[in-house]
Amino acid sequence: MKQQVALVAVTTTAATVVAVVALVKQYWKVQQDQQWGKCQRIMRKFARECATPVPKLWQVANAMASDMAASLSSSDEAKTSLNMVVSYVSPLLTGIDEKGMYYGLNMKQTTFSIVCGRLLGKNEPIIDLHVEDVSIPPNVMIGTSEELYDFIALEIAKFVSAHPENHDETPGSPESDKKLGFTLSCAEDKSTAISGSVITLKKFSADATGENEMVTGLNQALEKHGLNFRVHALVDDIVGNLAGGRYYDKDCVAAITLGKGSNAAYVDAAQLAPRWHNSLPKKGEIVISMEWGNFNSCHLPITQYDSSLDAASSNPGNRIFEKLISGVYLGEIVRRVLLWMAQDAALFGQSVPPKLLIPYLLRSPDMAAMHQDTSEDREVVHEKLMEVFGITNLTPMATEIVAEVCDIVTERGARLAAAGAVAIVKKLGRIDNRRSLIIMEGGLYDHYRIFRNYLHSGVWEMLGNELSDNIVIEHSRRVSGAGPLFLAASPDLDS
């Protein structure tokens, strides 16, 4: 009898345990289903707010084209979010008549590049192309402006000696001064690390006093060291890319940078820019730096995550377009969405990963790697979330959501950039009847395949089959790094 009672008790206990385990499993399944549902609702709402259907893209393009025209106006009452500037006033190359060896200089944060190449005219490719990167020593970085210019001039002298204009010509032989193309690659905070008693390099335009100081200082150093070069303008490196694009294709009308930051430059008619008629020629071509990162419009698809990013930035209310399309910000938007999901829907478990709270920890290359992961188990997503945020307890649901959030942010950014490209061609009145080439460069366009594909498809969808051939977008690889020498080959105004 006692054995029977004991057996019944054991059986009852086992059944209870089984029932408890079943209840626990059911509870966790219900919890997971609820969390999954919450994440799905957050993601669907985010996707709706980021949506860029073709009518939305045209609203953005039309608003930008209108702002471009207003920025060129002489009216002080013109309302525009853009403050475009004239970056270059000499004619660009024709690609036909430019022949000879040309030299250029590109200033960066803590380095500069010296470049030379031989143009053959008739749209032939550059030959004898040489590029040398030079690091600026720490003592020069904190020294005087004169010391910086002297250092640059000496490095140019060594470079020219190694790559003379003609192989049988002695460098420094008497002849009239040649132009030295001079471009500036700006840091993402718009100033380089060269500071102290030297100067602070910022984005320069044709009317910037800082440009004149640099040009004068470098020209004095070049003359001091016996170099027959003269700089006549300092421009953003995007203008050099545009000059190179024009050398290869007369229909090149614009250059766009899509990297950590973003900007666009395009060629317009001087007579359409009355704002500068008192200081510039009233006919011919001028190159405009759009500073399009500043563009803002009620038509931009802005979400709560973008608003919080903007509010926490060092320049709230400014550079709104750039904060939607450039590499510095794309990963940060993804991080903010994932953080909200982790806090509100336990995407990564009951506790929020501490590193997920750190702003700008997710860089766009890591985001691109996760987004473009085609492995069956999303191995790269697992690897990057562990590497960047220390997240290990990933469910298949979580990995899919991470990839989807990356896709939503990327698609929006790329298609908005496409709308910007169309806006430039619309402003020029070339959409319906003329071919227009736009050259692209920058890490997002160069290395982020899905971003690039979304951009191209965005332009095609806006124009349709009938007009899509009128806007051609090409990579700037043929002119990458050589922009300054194309500026050196550009004719002078009085040529």
Coordinates of C-alpha atoms in Angstrom, one line a residue:
M1 CA 0.0 0.0 0.0
K2 CA 2.8 2.4 0.9
Q3 CA 4.5 1.6 -2.4
Q4 CA 1.3 2.4 -4.3
V5 CA 1.0 5.7 -2.4
A6 CA 4.6 6.6 -3.2
L7 CA 4.1 5.7 -6.8
V8 CA 1.0 7.9 -7.1
A9 CA 2.9 10.8 -5.4
V10 CA 5.9 10.5 -7.8
T11 CA 3.5 10.3 -10.7
T12 CA 1.6 13.3 -9.5
T13 CA 4.8 15.3 -8.9
A14 CA 6.1 14.4 -12.4
A15 CA 2.9 15.4 -14.0
T16 CA 3.0 18.7 -12.1
V17 CA 6.6 19.4 -13.3
V18 CA 5.6 18.6 -16.8
A19 CA 2.7 20.9 -16.5
V20 CA 4.8 23.7 -15.1
V21 CA 7.4 23.3 -17.8
A22 CA 4.6 23.4 -20.4
L23 CA 3.2 26.6 -18.8
V24 CA 6.7 28.2 -18.7
K25 CA 7.2 27.3 -22.4
Q26 CA 3.8 28.7 -23.3
Y27 CA 4.5 31.8 -21.2
W28 CA 7.8 32.5 -23.0
K29 CA 6.2 31.8 -26.4
V30 CA 3.5 34.3 -25.6
Q31 CA 6.2 36.8 -24.5
Q32 CA 8.2 36.2 -27.6
D33 CA 5.1 36.6 -29.8
Q34 CA 4.3 39.8 -28.1
Q35 CA 7.8 41.1 -28.5
W36 CA 7.8 40.0 -32.1
G37 CA 4.5 41.8 -32.6
K38 CA 5.9 45.0 -31.0
C39 CA 9.0 45.0 -33.1
Q40 CA 6.9 44.4 -36.2
R41 CA 4.7 47.4 -35.4
I42 CA 7.6 49.6 -34.7
M43 CA 9.3 48.6 -38.0
R44 CA 6.1 49.0 -40.1
K45 CA 5.6 52.5 -38.7
F46 CA 9.2 53.4 -39.4
A47 CA 9.0 52.0 -42.9
R48 CA 5.8 54.0 -43.6
E49 CA 7.4 57.2 -42.4
C50 CA 10.6 56.6 -44.4
A51 CA 8.7 55.7 -47.6
T52 CA 9.8 57.4 -50.8
P53 CA 7.3 56.7 -53.5
V54 CA 7.8 58.4 -56.8
P55 CA 5.4 61.3 -56.1
K56 CA 7.3 62.0 -52.9
L57 CA 10.6 62.0 -54.7
W58 CA 9.2 64.5 -57.2
Q59 CA 8.1 66.7 -54.4
V60 CA 11.6 66.7 -53.0
A61 CA 13.2 67.3 -56.4
N62 CA 10.8 70.2 -57.2
A63 CA 11.4 71.8 -53.8
M64 CA 15.2 71.5 -54.2
A65 CA 15.1 72.9 -57.8
S66 CA 13.0 75.9 -56.5
D67 CA 15.5 76.5 -53.7
M68 CA 18.4 76.4 -56.1
A69 CA 16.8 79.1 -58.2
A70 CA 16.0 81.2 -55.1
S71 CA 19.6 80.9 -53.9
L72 CA 20.9 82.4 -57.2
S73 CA 18.4 85.2 -57.0
S74 CA 19.5 88.8 -56.2
S75 CA 16.4 89.2 -54.0
D76 CA 17.1 89.4 -50.3
E77 CA 13.6 88.2 -49.7
A78 CA 14.0 84.9 -51.6
K79 CA 13.2 82.1 -49.2
T80 CA 15.6 79.1 -49.5
S81 CA 17.2 76.5 -47.3
L82 CA 20.2 76.5 -49.6
N83 CA 23.1 79.0 -49.6
M84 CA 24.9 78.0 -52.7
V85 CA 28.2 79.6 -53.6
V86 CA 30.2 80.2 -56.7
S87 CA 33.2 77.8 -56.5
Y88 CA 34.9 78.3 -59.9
V89 CA 34.5 81.0 -62.5
S90 CA 37.0 79.9 -65.2
P91 CA 35.7 77.9 -68.1
L92 CA 36.0 74.1 -67.6
L93 CA 37.9 71.9 -70.0
T94 CA 36.6 71.0 -73.5
G95 CA 38.5 67.7 -73.6
I96 CA 39.7 68.6 -77.1
D97 CA 42.5 71.1 -76.9
E98 CA 44.1 70.5 -73.5
K99 CA 47.5 69.0 -74.0
G100 CA 50.6 68.7 -71.9
M101 CA 51.7 67.9 -68.4
Y102 CA 49.7 69.4 -65.6
Y103 CA 50.2 69.5 -61.8
G104 CA 47.8 69.8 -58.9
L105 CA 47.6 69.8 -55.1
N106 CA 44.8 68.4 -52.9
M107 CA 44.8 69.4 -49.2
K108 CA 43.3 67.0 -46.7
Q109 CA 43.2 66.8 -42.9
T110 CA 46.7 65.9 -41.9
T111 CA 48.0 65.1 -45.4
F112 CA 48.1 66.4 -48.9
S113 CA 48.4 64.8 -52.3
I114 CA 50.5 66.0 -55.2
V115 CA 49.3 64.8 -58.6
C116 CA 50.5 65.2 -62.2
G117 CA 49.4 63.8 -65.5
R118 CA 49.8 64.3 -69.2
L119 CA 46.7 65.2 -71.2
L120 CA 46.6 64.4 -74.9
G121 CA 43.5 66.2 -75.9
K122 CA 40.7 64.7 -78.1
N123 CA 39.2 63.1 -74.9
E124 CA 42.1 60.7 -74.7
P125 CA 42.8 59.2 -71.2
I126 CA 45.5 60.7 -69.0
I127 CA 48.9 59.1 -69.3
D128 CA 51.9 59.4 -67.0
L129 CA 49.6 59.9 -64.0
H130 CA 51.4 60.1 -60.7
V131 CA 50.0 60.7 -57.2
E132 CA 52.0 61.1 -54.1
D133 CA 50.5 61.4 -50.6
V134 CA 52.5 63.4 -48.1
S135 CA 52.0 63.5 -44.3
I136 CA 52.3 66.9 -42.6
P137 CA 54.8 66.6 -39.7
P138 CA 53.4 67.4 -36.2
N139 CA 55.8 70.4 -35.9
V140 CA 54.4 71.9 -39.1
M141 CA 50.8 71.2 -38.0
I142 CA 51.3 73.4 -35.0
G143 CA 53.6 75.9 -36.6
T144 CA 53.0 79.1 -38.6
S145 CA 51.3 79.5 -41.9
E146 CA 54.6 80.3 -43.6
E147 CA 56.1 77.1 -42.3
L148 CA 53.2 75.1 -43.7
Y149 CA 53.4 76.8 -47.1
D150 CA 57.2 76.3 -47.2
F151 CA 56.8 72.6 -46.5
I152 CA 54.2 72.2 -49.2
A153 CA 56.4 74.1 -51.7
L154 CA 59.5 72.0 -51.0
E155 CA 57.5 68.8 -51.5
I156 CA 56.1 70.1 -54.7
A157 CA 59.6 70.9 -55.9
K158 CA 60.8 67.4 -55.1
F159 CA 57.7 65.9 -56.9
V160 CA 58.3 68.1 -60.0
S161 CA 61.9 67.1 -60.2
A162 CA 60.9 63.4 -60.1
H163 CA 58.1 64.0 -62.7
P164 CA 59.3 66.8 -65.0
E165 CA 57.0 68.2 -67.7
N166 CA 59.2 66.8 -70.4
H167 CA 61.6 63.9 -69.9
D168 CA 64.3 65.7 -71.7
E169 CA 63.7 69.1 -70.0
T170 CA 65.5 70.3 -66.9
P171 CA 62.9 71.3 -64.2
G172 CA 62.8 75.0 -63.5
S173 CA 63.8 76.2 -67.0
P174 CA 62.6 79.8 -67.7
E175 CA 59.1 80.0 -68.9
S176 CA 55.9 81.7 -67.9
D177 CA 54.2 80.6 -64.8
K178 CA 51.9 77.6 -65.0
K179 CA 48.7 77.1 -63.1
L180 CA 48.8 74.7 -60.1
G181 CA 45.4 73.2 -59.5
F182 CA 44.5 73.4 -55.8
T183 CA 41.6 71.6 -54.2
L184 CA 40.5 71.0 -50.6
S185 CA 39.1 67.8 -49.2
C186 CA 37.2 68.8 -46.1
A187 CA 36.8 66.9 -42.9
E188 CA 33.3 65.8 -41.9
D189 CA 33.2 68.6 -39.3
K190 CA 34.1 71.1 -42.1
S191 CA 37.5 71.9 -40.7
T192 CA 40.8 70.1 -40.7
A193 CA 43.1 69.2 -37.9
I194 CA 45.6 71.9 -39.0
S195 CA 45.1 74.6 -36.4
G196 CA 47.0 76.5 -33.7
S197 CA 48.9 79.4 -35.2
V198 CA 48.6 78.1 -38.7
I199 CA 45.0 78.4 -40.1
T200 CA 41.8 76.6 -39.9
L201 CA 40.9 75.1 -43.2
K202 CA 37.2 75.3 -43.9
K203 CA 35.0 75.0 -47.0
F204 CA 36.2 77.8 -49.3
S205 CA 34.2 79.5 -52.0
A206 CA 35.2 82.0 -54.6
D207 CA 34.5 84.9 -52.3
A208 CA 36.0 83.4 -49.1
T209 CA 38.8 85.5 -47.5
G210 CA 40.4 82.4 -46.1
E211 CA 41.0 81.1 -49.7
N212 CA 42.8 84.3 -50.7
E213 CA 45.1 84.0 -47.7
M214 CA 46.0 80.4 -48.6
V215 CA 46.5 81.2 -52.3
T216 CA 48.7 84.2 -51.6
G217 CA 50.7 82.3 -49.0
L218 CA 51.3 79.3 -51.2
N219 CA 52.2 81.5 -54.2
Q220 CA 54.8 83.3 -52.2
A221 CA 56.3 80.0 -51.0
L222 CA 56.4 78.7 -54.6
E223 CA 58.2 81.8 -55.8
K224 CA 60.6 81.7 -52.9
H225 CA 61.7 78.2 -53.8
G226 CA 62.0 79.0 -57.5
L227 CA 59.0 77.1 -58.8
N228 CA 57.3 78.5 -61.9
F229 CA 53.7 77.6 -60.6
R230 CA 51.0 79.9 -59.5
V231 CA 47.7 79.0 -57.8
H232 CA 44.8 81.1 -59.0
A233 CA 42.0 79.5 -57.1
L234 CA 41.3 77.1 -54.2
V235 CA 38.1 75.0 -54.5
D236 CA 36.4 72.0 -53.0
D237 CA 37.7 68.8 -54.5
I238 CA 34.2 68.0 -55.9
V239 CA 34.8 70.9 -58.4
G240 CA 38.0 69.1 -59.5
N241 CA 35.9 65.9 -60.1
L242 CA 33.4 67.9 -62.1
A243 CA 36.3 69.4 -64.2
G244 CA 37.5 65.9 -64.8
G245 CA 34.1 64.7 -65.8
R246 CA 33.8 67.6 -68.3
Y247 CA 37.2 66.6 -69.8
Y248 CA 35.9 63.2 -70.7
D249 CA 32.3 64.1 -71.5
K250 CA 31.0 67.5 -72.6
D251 CA 27.6 66.6 -71.3
C252 CA 28.9 66.3 -67.7
V253 CA 26.9 68.9 -65.7
A254 CA 27.4 67.9 -62.1
A255 CA 29.4 66.0 -59.5
I256 CA 28.1 64.5 -56.3
T257 CA 29.9 63.2 -53.3
L258 CA 28.2 60.6 -51.1
G259 CA 30.5 59.6 -48.3
K260 CA 30.8 60.5 -44.7
G261 CA 29.4 63.9 -45.7
S262 CA 27.6 64.9 -48.9
N263 CA 27.7 67.8 -51.4
A264 CA 27.0 68.5 -55.0
A265 CA 28.5 70.9 -57.6
Y266 CA 27.1 71.8 -61.0
V267 CA 27.7 74.0 -64.0
D268 CA 25.2 76.9 -64.5
A269 CA 25.0 79.9 -66.7
A270 CA 26.5 83.1 -65.2
Q271 CA 23.5 85.2 -66.4
L272 CA 21.2 83.0 -64.3
A273 CA 23.0 84.0 -61.1
P274 CA 22.1 87.7 -60.6
R275 CA 23.2 87.5 -57.0
W276 CA 26.9 87.7 -58.1
H277 CA 26.6 90.0 -61.2
N278 CA 28.5 92.8 -59.4
S279 CA 31.6 90.6 -58.9
L280 CA 31.6 88.0 -61.6
P281 CA 31.2 87.8 -65.4
K282 CA 27.7 88.1 -66.6
K283 CA 28.1 85.5 -69.3
G284 CA 29.7 82.1 -69.7
E285 CA 29.7 79.2 -67.2
I286 CA 30.2 79.2 -63.5
V287 CA 30.5 76.2 -61.2
I288 CA 28.2 76.3 -58.2
S289 CA 28.8 74.4 -54.9
M290 CA 25.3 73.7 -53.8
E291 CA 26.1 72.9 -50.1
W292 CA 23.1 70.6 -50.5
G293 CA 23.5 69.1 -47.1
N294 CA 21.7 72.2 -45.9
F295 CA 18.6 71.5 -48.0
N296 CA 15.4 71.2 -46.0
S297 CA 11.8 70.8 -47.0
C298 CA 8.4 69.8 -45.5
H299 CA 8.4 67.0 -48.1
L300 CA 11.4 65.2 -46.6
P301 CA 10.4 62.0 -44.9
I302 CA 11.6 62.7 -41.3
T303 CA 10.9 60.4 -38.4
Q304 CA 11.2 60.7 -34.7
Y305 CA 14.6 59.0 -34.9
D306 CA 15.9 61.7 -37.3
S307 CA 14.5 64.4 -35.1
S308 CA 16.2 63.0 -32.0
L309 CA 19.5 62.7 -33.9
D310 CA 19.2 66.3 -35.1
A311 CA 18.4 67.6 -31.6
A312 CA 21.5 65.8 -30.1
S313 CA 23.8 66.9 -32.9
S314 CA 26.3 69.8 -32.8
N315 CA 24.3 71.7 -35.3
P316 CA 20.6 71.2 -34.6
G317 CA 18.3 72.4 -37.3
N318 CA 21.1 72.5 -39.9
R319 CA 22.2 70.1 -42.6
I320 CA 19.0 68.2 -42.5
F321 CA 19.4 66.6 -46.0
E322 CA 22.9 65.5 -45.2
K323 CA 21.6 63.8 -42.0
L324 CA 19.3 61.7 -44.1
I325 CA 21.7 60.6 -46.9
S326 CA 25.3 60.7 -45.7
G327 CA 27.5 57.9 -44.2
V328 CA 28.1 59.6 -40.9
Y329 CA 24.4 59.5 -40.0
L330 CA 23.0 56.3 -41.6
G331 CA 24.4 53.9 -39.1
E332 CA 23.4 56.3 -36.2
I333 CA 19.8 56.3 -37.4
V334 CA 19.8 52.4 -37.5
R335 CA 21.3 52.4 -34.0
R336 CA 18.5 54.7 -32.7
V337 CA 15.8 52.5 -34.2
L338 CA 17.4 49.3 -32.7
L339 CA 17.7 51.0 -29.3
W340 CA 14.0 51.8 -29.3
M341 CA 13.2 48.3 -30.2
A342 CA 15.5 46.9 -27.5
Q343 CA 13.9 49.2 -24.9
D344 CA 10.3 48.9 -25.9
A345 CA 10.1 45.4 -27.3
A346 CA 13.1 43.5 -25.8
L347 CA 14.6 42.9 -29.2
F348 CA 17.9 41.7 -27.7
G349 CA 16.5 40.2 -24.5
Q350 CA 15.2 41.6 -21.2
S351 CA 18.2 43.9 -20.7
V352 CA 19.4 46.6 -23.2
P353 CA 23.0 46.0 -24.4
P354 CA 25.0 48.8 -22.8
K355 CA 27.0 49.6 -26.0
L356 CA 23.7 50.1 -27.9
L357 CA 23.4 53.3 -25.9
I358 CA 26.6 54.8 -27.4
P359 CA 25.9 57.3 -30.2
Y360 CA 27.6 56.9 -33.6
L361 CA 29.1 53.5 -32.6
L362 CA 27.6 51.9 -35.6
R363 CA 29.5 53.0 -38.7
S364 CA 28.1 52.9 -42.2
P365 CA 30.6 50.2 -43.4
D366 CA 29.5 47.9 -40.6
M367 CA 25.9 48.7 -41.4
A368 CA 26.5 47.9 -45.1
A369 CA 28.2 44.6 -44.2
M370 CA 25.1 43.5 -42.2
H371 CA 22.7 44.7 -44.9
Q372 CA 24.5 42.9 -47.7
D373 CA 24.9 39.7 -45.8
T374 CA 23.4 37.0 -48.0
S375 CA 24.4 34.0 -45.9
E376 CA 21.6 31.6 -44.8
D377 CA 22.1 32.2 -41.1
R378 CA 23.0 35.9 -41.3
E379 CA 26.5 35.2 -40.1
V380 CA 27.8 38.7 -40.8
V381 CA 24.9 40.2 -38.8
H382 CA 25.8 38.0 -35.8
E383 CA 29.4 38.9 -36.2
K384 CA 28.9 42.7 -36.5
L385 CA 26.4 42.9 -33.7
M386 CA 28.8 41.1 -31.4
E387 CA 31.8 43.1 -32.6
V388 CA 30.1 46.5 -32.4
F389 CA 27.6 46.2 -29.5
G390 CA 28.7 43.0 -27.7
I391 CA 25.3 41.4 -28.5
T392 CA 25.4 37.6 -28.4
N393 CA 21.8 36.4 -27.6
L394 CA 20.4 36.9 -31.1
T395 CA 17.3 35.1 -32.3
P396 CA 16.6 34.6 -36.0
M397 CA 13.8 37.1 -35.6
A398 CA 16.3 39.8 -34.3
T399 CA 18.8 39.3 -37.1
E400 CA 16.0 39.6 -39.8
I401 CA 14.8 42.8 -38.1
V402 CA 18.3 44.3 -38.0
A403 CA 18.8 43.7 -41.7
E404 CA 15.3 45.1 -42.5
V405 CA 16.0 48.3 -40.5
C406 CA 19.3 48.7 -42.4
D407 CA 17.4 48.3 -45.7
I408 CA 14.7 50.9 -44.8
V409 CA 17.4 53.5 -43.9
T410 CA 19.5 52.8 -46.9
E411 CA 16.7 52.9 -49.4
R412 CA 15.4 56.2 -48.1
G413 CA 18.8 57.8 -48.2
A414 CA 19.7 56.6 -51.7
R415 CA 16.4 57.5 -53.2
L416 CA 16.6 61.0 -51.7
A417 CA 20.0 61.4 -53.2
A418 CA 18.5 60.3 -56.5
A419 CA 15.9 63.0 -56.1
G420 CA 18.7 65.6 -55.6
A421 CA 20.4 64.5 -58.8
V422 CA 17.2 64.9 -60.7
A423 CA 16.6 68.3 -59.1
I424 CA 19.9 69.5 -60.6
V425 CA 19.0 68.5 -64.1
K426 CA 15.5 69.9 -63.7
K427 CA 17.0 73.3 -62.6
L428 CA 19.1 73.2 -65.8
G429 CA 16.1 72.5 -68.0
R430 CA 17.7 69.4 -69.5
I431 CA 15.4 66.5 -68.4
D432 CA 13.1 66.4 -71.4
N433 CA 15.5 66.9 -74.3
R434 CA 19.2 66.6 -73.5
R435 CA 21.6 64.0 -72.2
S436 CA 23.2 65.0 -68.8
L437 CA 26.0 63.1 -67.1
I438 CA 26.5 63.3 -63.3
I439 CA 29.6 61.7 -61.8
M440 CA 29.4 60.2 -58.3
E441 CA 32.1 59.5 -55.8
G442 CA 32.4 58.7 -52.1
G443 CA 32.4 55.7 -49.9
L444 CA 28.6 55.1 -49.9
Y445 CA 28.5 55.1 -53.7
D446 CA 31.8 53.3 -54.1
H447 CA 31.4 50.5 -51.7
Y448 CA 27.8 50.1 -50.7
R449 CA 26.3 48.1 -53.6
I450 CA 22.7 48.2 -52.4
F451 CA 22.8 52.0 -51.8
R452 CA 24.1 52.5 -55.3
N453 CA 21.4 50.2 -56.8
Y454 CA 18.7 52.1 -54.9
L455 CA 20.0 55.4 -56.2
H456 CA 20.0 54.3 -59.8
S457 CA 16.6 52.7 -59.6
G458 CA 15.2 55.9 -57.9
V459 CA 16.3 58.0 -60.9
W460 CA 14.9 55.5 -63.3
E461 CA 11.6 55.3 -61.5
M462 CA 11.3 59.1 -61.5
L463 CA 11.9 59.5 -65.2
G464 CA 10.4 56.3 -66.6
N465 CA 11.5 54.5 -69.7
E466 CA 10.9 57.5 -72.0
L467 CA 13.3 59.9 -70.2
S468 CA 15.6 57.7 -68.1
D469 CA 18.4 57.7 -70.7
N470 CA 18.6 61.5 -70.4
I471 CA 20.3 61.3 -67.0
V472 CA 23.4 59.2 -66.9
I473 CA 25.1 58.5 -63.6
E474 CA 28.7 57.3 -63.6
H475 CA 31.4 56.5 -61.1
S476 CA 34.2 59.1 -61.0
R477 CA 36.9 56.5 -61.1
R478 CA 38.4 58.0 -64.3
V479 CA 39.0 61.3 -62.5
S480 CA 39.4 60.1 -58.9
G481 CA 42.4 61.8 -57.3
A482 CA 43.2 63.7 -60.5
G483 CA 40.8 66.6 -60.0
P484 CA 43.4 69.3 -59.3
L485 CA 45.3 68.7 -62.5
F486 CA 42.1 69.1 -64.5
L487 CA 41.6 72.5 -62.9
A488 CA 45.2 73.4 -63.8
A489 CA 44.4 72.6 -67.4
S490 CA 41.2 74.7 -67.4
P491 CA 41.6 77.9 -69.6
D492 CA 41.7 81.3 -68.0
L493 CA 38.8 83.7 -68.3
D494 CA 40.6 85.8 -70.9
S495 CA 41.8 82.9 -72.9

